[in-house]
CSV table of C-alpha atoms in Angstrom, one decimal:
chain,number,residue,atom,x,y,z
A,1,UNK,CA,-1.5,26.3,-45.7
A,2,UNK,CA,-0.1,29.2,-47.7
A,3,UNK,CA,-2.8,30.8,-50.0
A,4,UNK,CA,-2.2,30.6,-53.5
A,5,UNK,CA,-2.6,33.9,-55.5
A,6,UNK,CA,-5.0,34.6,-58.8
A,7,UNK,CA,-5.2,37.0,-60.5
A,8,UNK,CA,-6.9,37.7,-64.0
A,9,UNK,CA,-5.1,36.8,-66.7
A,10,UNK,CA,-2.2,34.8,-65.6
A,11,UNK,CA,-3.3,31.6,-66.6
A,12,UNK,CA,-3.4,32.6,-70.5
A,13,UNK,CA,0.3,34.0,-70.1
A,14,UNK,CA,1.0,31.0,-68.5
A,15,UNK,CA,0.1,28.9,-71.3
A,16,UNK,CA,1.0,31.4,-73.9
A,17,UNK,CA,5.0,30.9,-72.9
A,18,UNK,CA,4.0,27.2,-71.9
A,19,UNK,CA,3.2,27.2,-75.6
A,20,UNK,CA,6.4,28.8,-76.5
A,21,UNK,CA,8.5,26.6,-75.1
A,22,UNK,CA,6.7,23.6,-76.4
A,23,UNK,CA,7.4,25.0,-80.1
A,24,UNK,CA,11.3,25.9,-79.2
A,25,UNK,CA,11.4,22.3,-78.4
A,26,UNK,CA,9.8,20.9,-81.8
A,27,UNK,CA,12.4,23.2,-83.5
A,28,UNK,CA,15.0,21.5,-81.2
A,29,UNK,CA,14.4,18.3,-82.7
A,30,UNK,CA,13.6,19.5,-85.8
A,31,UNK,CA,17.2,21.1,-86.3
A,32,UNK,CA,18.7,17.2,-85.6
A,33,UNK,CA,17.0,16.1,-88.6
A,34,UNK,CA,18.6,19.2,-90.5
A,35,UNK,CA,22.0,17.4,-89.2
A,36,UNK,CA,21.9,15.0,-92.0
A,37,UNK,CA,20.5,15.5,-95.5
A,38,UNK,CA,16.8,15.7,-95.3
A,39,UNK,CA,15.0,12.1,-97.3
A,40,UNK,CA,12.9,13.0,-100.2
A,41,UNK,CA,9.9,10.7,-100.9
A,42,UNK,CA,11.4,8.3,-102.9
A,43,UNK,CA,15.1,9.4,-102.2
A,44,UNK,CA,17.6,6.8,-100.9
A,45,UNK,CA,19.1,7.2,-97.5
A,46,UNK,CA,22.9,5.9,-97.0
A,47,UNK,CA,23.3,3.6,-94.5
A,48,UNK,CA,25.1,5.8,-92.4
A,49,UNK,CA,22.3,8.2,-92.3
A,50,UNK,CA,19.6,5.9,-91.8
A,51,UNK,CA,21.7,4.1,-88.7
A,52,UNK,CA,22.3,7.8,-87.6
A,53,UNK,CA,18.4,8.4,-87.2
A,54,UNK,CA,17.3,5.1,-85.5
A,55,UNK,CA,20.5,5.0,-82.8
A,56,UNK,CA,20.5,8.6,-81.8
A,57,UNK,CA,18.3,11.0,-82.9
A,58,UNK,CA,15.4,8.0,-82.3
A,59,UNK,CA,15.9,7.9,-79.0
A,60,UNK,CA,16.8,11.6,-78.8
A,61,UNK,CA,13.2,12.2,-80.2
A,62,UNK,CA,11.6,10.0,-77.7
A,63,UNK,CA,13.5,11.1,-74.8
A,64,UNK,CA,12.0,14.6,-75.1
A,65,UNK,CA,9.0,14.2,-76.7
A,66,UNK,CA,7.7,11.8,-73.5
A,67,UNK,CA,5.2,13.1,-71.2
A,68,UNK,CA,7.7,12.5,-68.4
A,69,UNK,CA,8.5,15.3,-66.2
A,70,UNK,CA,6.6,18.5,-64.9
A,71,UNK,CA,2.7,17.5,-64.6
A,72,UNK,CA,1.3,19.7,-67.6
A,73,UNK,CA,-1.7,22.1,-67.1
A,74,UNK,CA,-5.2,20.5,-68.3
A,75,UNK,CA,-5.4,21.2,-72.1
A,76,UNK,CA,-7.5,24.1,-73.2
A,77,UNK,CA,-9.1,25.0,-76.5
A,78,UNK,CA,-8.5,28.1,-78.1
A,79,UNK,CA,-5.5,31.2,-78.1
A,80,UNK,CA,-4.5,31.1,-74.8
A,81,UNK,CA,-4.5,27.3,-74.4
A,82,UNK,CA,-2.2,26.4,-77.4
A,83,UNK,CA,-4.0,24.4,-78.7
A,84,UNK,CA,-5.5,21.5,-77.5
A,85,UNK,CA,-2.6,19.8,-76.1
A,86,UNK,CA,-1.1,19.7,-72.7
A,87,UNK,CA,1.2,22.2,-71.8
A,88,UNK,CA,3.9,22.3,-69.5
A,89,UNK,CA,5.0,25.9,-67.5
A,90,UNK,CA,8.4,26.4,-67.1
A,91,UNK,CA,9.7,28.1,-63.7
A,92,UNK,CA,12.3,29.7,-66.4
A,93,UNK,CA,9.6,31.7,-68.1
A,94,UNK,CA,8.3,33.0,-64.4
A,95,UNK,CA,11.3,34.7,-63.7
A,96,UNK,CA,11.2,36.3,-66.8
A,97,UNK,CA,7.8,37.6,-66.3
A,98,UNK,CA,8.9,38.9,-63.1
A,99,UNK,CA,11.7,39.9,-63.6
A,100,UNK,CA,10.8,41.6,-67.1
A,101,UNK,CA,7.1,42.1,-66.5
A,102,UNK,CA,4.1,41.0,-68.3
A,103,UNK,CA,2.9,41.9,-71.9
A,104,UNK,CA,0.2,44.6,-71.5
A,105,UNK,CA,1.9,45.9,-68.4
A,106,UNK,CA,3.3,50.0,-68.2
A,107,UNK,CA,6.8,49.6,-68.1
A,108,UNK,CA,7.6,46.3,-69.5
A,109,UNK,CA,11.1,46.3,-70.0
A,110,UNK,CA,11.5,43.3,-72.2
A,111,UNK,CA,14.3,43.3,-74.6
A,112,UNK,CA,15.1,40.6,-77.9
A,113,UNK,CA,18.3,39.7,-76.0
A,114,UNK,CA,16.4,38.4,-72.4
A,115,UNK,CA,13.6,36.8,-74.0
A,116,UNK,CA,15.9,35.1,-76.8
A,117,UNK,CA,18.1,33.8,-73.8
A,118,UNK,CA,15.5,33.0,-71.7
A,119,UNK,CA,13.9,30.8,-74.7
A,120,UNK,CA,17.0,29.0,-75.1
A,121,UNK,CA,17.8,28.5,-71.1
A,122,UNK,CA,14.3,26.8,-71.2
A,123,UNK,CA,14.9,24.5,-73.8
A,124,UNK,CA,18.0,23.3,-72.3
A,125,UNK,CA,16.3,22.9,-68.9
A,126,UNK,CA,13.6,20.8,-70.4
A,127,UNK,CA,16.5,19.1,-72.1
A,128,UNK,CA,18.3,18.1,-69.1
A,129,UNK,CA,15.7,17.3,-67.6
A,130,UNK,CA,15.0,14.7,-70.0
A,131,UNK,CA,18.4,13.5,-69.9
A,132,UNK,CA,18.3,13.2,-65.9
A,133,UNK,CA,15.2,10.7,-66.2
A,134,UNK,CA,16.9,8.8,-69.0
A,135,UNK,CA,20.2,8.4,-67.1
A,136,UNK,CA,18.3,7.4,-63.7
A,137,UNK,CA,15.9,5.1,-65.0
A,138,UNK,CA,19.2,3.4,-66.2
A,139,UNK,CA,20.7,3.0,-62.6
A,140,UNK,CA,17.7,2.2,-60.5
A,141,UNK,CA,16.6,-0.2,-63.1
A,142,UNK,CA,13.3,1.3,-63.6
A,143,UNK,CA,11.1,0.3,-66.6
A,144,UNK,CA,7.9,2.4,-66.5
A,145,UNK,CA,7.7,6.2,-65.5
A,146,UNK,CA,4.6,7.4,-65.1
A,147,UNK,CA,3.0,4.9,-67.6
A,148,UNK,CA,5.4,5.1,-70.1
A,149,UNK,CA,8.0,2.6,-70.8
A,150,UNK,CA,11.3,3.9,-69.8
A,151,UNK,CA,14.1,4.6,-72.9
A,152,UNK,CA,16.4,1.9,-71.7
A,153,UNK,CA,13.5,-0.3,-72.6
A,154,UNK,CA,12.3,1.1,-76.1
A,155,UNK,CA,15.7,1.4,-77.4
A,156,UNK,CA,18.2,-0.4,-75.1
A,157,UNK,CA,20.6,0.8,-72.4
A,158,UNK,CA,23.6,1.5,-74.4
A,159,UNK,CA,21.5,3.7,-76.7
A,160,UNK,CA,19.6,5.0,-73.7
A,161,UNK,CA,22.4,5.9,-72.0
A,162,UNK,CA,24.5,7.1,-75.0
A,163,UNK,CA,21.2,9.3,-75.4
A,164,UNK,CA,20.9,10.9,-72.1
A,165,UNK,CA,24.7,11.7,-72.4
A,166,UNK,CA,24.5,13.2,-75.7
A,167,UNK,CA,21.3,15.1,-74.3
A,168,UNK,CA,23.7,16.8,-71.5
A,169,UNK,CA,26.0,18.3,-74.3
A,170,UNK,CA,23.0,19.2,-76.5
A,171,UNK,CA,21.5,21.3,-74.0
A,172,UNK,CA,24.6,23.2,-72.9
A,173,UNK,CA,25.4,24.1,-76.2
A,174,UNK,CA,21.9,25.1,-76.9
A,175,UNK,CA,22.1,27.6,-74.2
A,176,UNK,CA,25.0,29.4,-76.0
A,177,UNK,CA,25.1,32.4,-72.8
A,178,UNK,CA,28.1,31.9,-70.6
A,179,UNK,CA,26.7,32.7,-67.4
A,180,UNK,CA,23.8,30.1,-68.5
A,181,UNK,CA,25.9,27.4,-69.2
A,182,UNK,CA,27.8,28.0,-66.2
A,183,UNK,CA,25.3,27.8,-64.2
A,184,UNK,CA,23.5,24.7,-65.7
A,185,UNK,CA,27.3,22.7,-65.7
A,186,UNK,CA,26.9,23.5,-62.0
A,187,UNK,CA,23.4,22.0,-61.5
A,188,UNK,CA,24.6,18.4,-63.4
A,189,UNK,CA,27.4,18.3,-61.1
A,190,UNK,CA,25.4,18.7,-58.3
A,191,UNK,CA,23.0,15.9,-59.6
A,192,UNK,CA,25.1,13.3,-60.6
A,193,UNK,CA,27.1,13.9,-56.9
A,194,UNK,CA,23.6,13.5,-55.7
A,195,UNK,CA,22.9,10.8,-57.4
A,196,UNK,CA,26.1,9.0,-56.6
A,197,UNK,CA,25.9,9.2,-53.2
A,198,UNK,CA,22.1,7.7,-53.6
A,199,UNK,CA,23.4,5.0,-55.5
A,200,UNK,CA,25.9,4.2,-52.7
A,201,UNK,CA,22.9,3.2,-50.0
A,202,UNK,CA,22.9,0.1,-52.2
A,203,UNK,CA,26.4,-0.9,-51.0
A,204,UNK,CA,27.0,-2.8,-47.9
A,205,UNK,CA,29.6,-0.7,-46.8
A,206,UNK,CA,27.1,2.9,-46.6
A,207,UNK,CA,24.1,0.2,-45.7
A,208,UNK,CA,26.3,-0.6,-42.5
A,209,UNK,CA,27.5,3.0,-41.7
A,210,UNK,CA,23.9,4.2,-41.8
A,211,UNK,CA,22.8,1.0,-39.7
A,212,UNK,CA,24.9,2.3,-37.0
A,213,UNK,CA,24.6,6.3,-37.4
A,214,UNK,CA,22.9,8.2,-35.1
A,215,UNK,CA,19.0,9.1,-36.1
A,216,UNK,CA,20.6,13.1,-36.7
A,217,UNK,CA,23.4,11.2,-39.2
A,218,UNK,CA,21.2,9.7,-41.1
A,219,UNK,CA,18.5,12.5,-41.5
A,220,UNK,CA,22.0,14.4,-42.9
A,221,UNK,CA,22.6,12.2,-45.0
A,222,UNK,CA,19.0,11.8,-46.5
A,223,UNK,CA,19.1,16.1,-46.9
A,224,UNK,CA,22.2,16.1,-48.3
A,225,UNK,CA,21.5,13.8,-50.4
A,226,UNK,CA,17.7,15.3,-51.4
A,227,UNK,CA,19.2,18.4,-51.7
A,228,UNK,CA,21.9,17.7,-54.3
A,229,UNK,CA,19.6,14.9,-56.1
A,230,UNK,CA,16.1,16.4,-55.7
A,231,UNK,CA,16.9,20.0,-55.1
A,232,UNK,CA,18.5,20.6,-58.5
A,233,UNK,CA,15.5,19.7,-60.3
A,234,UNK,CA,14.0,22.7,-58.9
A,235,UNK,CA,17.2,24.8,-58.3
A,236,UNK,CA,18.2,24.6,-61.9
A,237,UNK,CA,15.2,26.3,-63.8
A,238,UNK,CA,15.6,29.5,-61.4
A,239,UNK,CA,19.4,29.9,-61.0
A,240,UNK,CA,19.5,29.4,-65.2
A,241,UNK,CA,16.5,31.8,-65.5
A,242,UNK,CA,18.5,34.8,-63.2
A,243,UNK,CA,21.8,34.1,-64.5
A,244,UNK,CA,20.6,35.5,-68.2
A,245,UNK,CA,18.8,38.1,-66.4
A,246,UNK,CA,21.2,39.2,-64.2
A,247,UNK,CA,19.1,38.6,-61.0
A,248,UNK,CA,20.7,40.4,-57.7
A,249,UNK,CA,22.6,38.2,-55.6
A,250,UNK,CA,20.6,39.0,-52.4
A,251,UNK,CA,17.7,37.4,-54.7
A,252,UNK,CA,19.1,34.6,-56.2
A,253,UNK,CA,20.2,33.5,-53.0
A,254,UNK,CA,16.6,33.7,-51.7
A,255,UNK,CA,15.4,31.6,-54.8
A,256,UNK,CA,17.9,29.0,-53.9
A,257,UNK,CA,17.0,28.5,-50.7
A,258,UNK,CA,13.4,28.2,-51.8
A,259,UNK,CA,13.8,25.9,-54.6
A,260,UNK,CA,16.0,23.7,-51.8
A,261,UNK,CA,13.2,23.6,-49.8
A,262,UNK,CA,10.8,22.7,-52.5
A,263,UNK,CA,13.2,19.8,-53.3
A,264,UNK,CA,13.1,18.5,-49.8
A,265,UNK,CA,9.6,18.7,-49.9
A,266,UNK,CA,9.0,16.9,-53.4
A,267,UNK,CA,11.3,14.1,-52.2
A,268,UNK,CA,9.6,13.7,-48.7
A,269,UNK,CA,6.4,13.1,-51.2
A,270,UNK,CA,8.0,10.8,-53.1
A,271,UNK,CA,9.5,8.9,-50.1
A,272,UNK,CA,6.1,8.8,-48.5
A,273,UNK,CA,4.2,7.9,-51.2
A,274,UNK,CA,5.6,4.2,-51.1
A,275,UNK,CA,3.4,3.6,-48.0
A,276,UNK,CA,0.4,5.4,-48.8
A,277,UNK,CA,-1.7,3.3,-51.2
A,278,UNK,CA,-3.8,6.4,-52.5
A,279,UNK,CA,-1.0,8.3,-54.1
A,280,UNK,CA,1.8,5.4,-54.5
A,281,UNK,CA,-0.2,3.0,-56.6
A,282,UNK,CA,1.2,0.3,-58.3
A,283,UNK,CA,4.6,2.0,-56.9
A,284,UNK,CA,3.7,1.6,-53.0
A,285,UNK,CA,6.3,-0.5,-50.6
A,286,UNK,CA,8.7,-0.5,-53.8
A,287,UNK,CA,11.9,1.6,-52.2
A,288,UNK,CA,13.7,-0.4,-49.3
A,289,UNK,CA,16.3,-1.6,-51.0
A,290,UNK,CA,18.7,1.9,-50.8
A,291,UNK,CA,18.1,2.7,-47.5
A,292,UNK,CA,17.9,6.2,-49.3
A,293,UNK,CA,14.3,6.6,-48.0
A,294,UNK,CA,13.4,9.1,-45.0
A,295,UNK,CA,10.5,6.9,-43.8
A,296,UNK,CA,12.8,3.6,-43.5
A,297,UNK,CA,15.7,6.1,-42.2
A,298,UNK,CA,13.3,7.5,-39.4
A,299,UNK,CA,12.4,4.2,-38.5
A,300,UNK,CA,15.4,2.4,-38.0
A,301,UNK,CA,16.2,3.9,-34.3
A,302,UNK,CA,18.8,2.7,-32.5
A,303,UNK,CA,17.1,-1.1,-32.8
A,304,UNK,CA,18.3,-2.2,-36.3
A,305,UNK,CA,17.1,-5.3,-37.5
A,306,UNK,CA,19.3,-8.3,-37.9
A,307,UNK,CA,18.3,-8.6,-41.4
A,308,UNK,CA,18.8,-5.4,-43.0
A,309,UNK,CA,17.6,-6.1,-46.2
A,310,UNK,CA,15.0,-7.5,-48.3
A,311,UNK,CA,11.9,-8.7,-47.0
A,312,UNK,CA,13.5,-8.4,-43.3
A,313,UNK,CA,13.8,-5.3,-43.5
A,314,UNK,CA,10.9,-4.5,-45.1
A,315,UNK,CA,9.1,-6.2,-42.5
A,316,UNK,CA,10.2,-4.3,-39.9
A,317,UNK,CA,9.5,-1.0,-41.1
A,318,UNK,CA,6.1,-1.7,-42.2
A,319,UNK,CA,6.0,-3.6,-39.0
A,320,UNK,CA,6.8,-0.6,-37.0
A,321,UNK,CA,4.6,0.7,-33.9
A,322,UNK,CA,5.6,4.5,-35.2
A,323,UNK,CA,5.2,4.3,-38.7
A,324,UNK,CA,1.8,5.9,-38.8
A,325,UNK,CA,3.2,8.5,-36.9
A,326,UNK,CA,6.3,8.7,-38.6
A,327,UNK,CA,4.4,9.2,-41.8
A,328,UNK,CA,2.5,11.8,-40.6
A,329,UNK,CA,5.2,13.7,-38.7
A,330,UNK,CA,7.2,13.8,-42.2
A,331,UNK,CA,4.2,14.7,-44.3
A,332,UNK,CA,3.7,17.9,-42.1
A,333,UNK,CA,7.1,18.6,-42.6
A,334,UNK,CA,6.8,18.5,-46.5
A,335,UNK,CA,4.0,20.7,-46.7
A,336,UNK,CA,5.6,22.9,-44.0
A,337,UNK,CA,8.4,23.3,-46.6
A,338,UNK,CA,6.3,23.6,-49.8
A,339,UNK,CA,4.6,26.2,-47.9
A,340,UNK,CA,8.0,28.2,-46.2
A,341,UNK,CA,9.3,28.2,-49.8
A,342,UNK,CA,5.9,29.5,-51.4
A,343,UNK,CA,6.1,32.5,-49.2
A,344,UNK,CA,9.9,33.7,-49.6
A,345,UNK,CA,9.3,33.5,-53.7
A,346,UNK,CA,6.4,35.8,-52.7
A,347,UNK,CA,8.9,37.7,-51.7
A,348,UNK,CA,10.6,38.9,-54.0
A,349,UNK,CA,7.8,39.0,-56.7
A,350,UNK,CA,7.0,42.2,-58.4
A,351,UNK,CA,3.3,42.0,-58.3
A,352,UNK,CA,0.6,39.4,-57.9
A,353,UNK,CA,0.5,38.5,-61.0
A,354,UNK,CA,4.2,37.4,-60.7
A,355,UNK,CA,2.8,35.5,-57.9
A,356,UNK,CA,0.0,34.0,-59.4
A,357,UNK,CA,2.2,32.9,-62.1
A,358,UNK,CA,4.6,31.0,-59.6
A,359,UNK,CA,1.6,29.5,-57.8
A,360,UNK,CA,-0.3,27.9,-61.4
A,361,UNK,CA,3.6,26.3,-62.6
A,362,UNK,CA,4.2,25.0,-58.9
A,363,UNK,CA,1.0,24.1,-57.7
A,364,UNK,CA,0.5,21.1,-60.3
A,365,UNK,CA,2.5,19.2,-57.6
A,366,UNK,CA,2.3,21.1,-54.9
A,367,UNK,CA,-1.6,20.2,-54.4
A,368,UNK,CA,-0.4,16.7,-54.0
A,369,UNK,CA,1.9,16.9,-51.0
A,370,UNK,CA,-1.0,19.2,-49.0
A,371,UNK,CA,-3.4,15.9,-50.4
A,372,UNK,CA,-0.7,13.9,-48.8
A,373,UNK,CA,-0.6,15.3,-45.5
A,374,UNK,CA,-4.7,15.5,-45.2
A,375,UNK,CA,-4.4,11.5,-46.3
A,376,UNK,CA,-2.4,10.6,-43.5
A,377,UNK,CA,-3.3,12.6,-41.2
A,378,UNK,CA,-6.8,11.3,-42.0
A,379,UNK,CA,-5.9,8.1,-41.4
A,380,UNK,CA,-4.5,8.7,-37.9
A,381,UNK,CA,-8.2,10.5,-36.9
A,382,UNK,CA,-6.7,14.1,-37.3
């Protein structure tokens, strides 16, 4: 397991841009109320203004103003906390740090211009991010994420989805740097290729291709897949982040690579997690339907079942003489990944503070696929 860093001081930075971030939101928000004339107590609103607010900027609000996304850091009192609320790190505001250095350090070579574009890539990551879970709880039909009801649910799916969409725009425009935008356009495209090609597990025409690919096919297909779907979560903060910063090549390829492998890795967790009771919860045995999970995937072999769907197939796979091992297997191969990618962002950081930094924002999740693998591999007597 790779060791993660401290060193003194980094978790009040962390928070401090944490908090910074959280504020460039509110005034996010805040500027769509300024997009119509303002109510005063007692002032009449037209009806066009009034239908404005509850159809779009409603569900614009609630989209990202949820809790859904990035686990936040525990709140802390005081300065360095923020305030009491929970705060959630952004890996856009690490590569500024190392990248531009830290506050109190000799040689900080901050500028206005960086830290004014790197405030704004963040906001539109956080905003796409929104978007993203808006849009996908839409197509897999989810109505609760993470204990919150999904937006398709508050407000309904033609406002949830006109939502997410108008998110997409919101945050490219908010980014205003060219080499930012360009580089967040790319990271949609990637996800919603990723995401189609996810969807399509649901048809019987991929079901049956996948039912008779090779065990090597199918583990393509399930990377490919992660790394367009999954890996652009993480991709997306980083390759924004060194695009206003003008990050080396040689560097932002090594970032890539890394955030790829932490994609993998988080969607291994989430695959697992539908058969492991302790961290699936309410969620566990949920996702057979797609054939889009690497446990299921794994499992099939060259004996597919004759009913490939539904309860059948669930069955089988939970059936299965080498799912225990299976889930094992993959869960070293996720922290085996968390843990390669930990070590080339090492890398290339300036200092171990840098690397401190990176270790509190990615750590919140990270924890839980090493909690993962101990679980299984608990289970099996290891």
């Amino acid at each position: 397991m790779t060791q993660t860093v401290d060193a003194p001081g980094v978790e009040a930075v962390v928070r401090g841009d944490a908090a910074l971030l959280e504020r460039d939101l509110a005034g996010f928000l805040g500027s769509l109320a300024g997009a119509v004339a303002p109510v005063r107590p007692g002032a009449a609103v037209s009806v066009y203004e009034a239908a404005l607010r509850r159809s779009l900027y409603g569900p614009v609000a609630d989209a990202v103003g949820s809790r859904v996304g990035q686990e936040a850091l525990a709140p802390a009192a005081g300065p360095a906390g923020g305030g009491g609320g929970p705060l959630r790190p952004s890996m856009v505001f690490w590569a500024y740090r190392n990248y531009r250095g830290f506050p109190d350090e000799a040689g900080h070579e901050a500028s206005p211009a960086d830290l004014a574009a790197v405030r704004r890539a963040a906001v539109a990551v956080r905003i796409l991010l929104k978007a993203a879970v808006a849009l996908d709880d839409i197509q897999d039909g989810s109505g609760i994420r993470y204990g919150e009801a999904a937006l398709h649910v508050t407000h309904g799916i033609p406002l949830a989805l006109n939502a997410g969409s108008w998110l997409i725009t919101a945050a490219l425009g908010h980014a205003a740097d060219p080499a930012v935008v360009a580089s967040l356009v790319r990271a949609v495209g990637h996800g919603l290729t990723g995401q189609a090609v996810d969807l399509s597990t649901r048809s019987p025409r991929t079901r049956a291709e996948l039912m008779a690919a090779t065990r090597d096919a199918r583990v393509e297909f399930w990377e490919s897949t992660a790394a367009l779907k999954t890996g652009t979560l993480f991709r997306m903060p980083l390759d924004a982040a060194v695009a206003a910063l003008g990050v080396v090549e040689d560097e932002r390829r090594a970032l890539d690579d890394a955030m790829r492998g932490l994609g993998l890795a988080s969607q291994l967790f989430n695959d697992l997690t539908d058969f492991v009771p302790e961290l699936g919860g309410a969620n566990t045995h949920e996702d057979f339907d797609g054939l889009g999970n690497r446990v299921v995937l794994e499992l099939l072999g060259d004996k597919v079942p004759a009913e490939s769907a539904g309860p059948g197939l669930k069955r089988f796979v939970l059936g299965h003489p080498k799912l225990q091992e299976t889930l094992v297997e993959l869960a070293e191969e996720a922290a085996g990944l968390k843990r390669a990618a930990k070590e080339a962002v090492h890398g290339v950081c300036r200092s171990d503070r840098s690397a401190a930094y990176f270790d509190v924002t990615i750590e919140r999740k990270g924890h839980l696929i090493d909690r993962l693998y101990r679980t299984v591999r608990g289970r099996s007597g290891g």
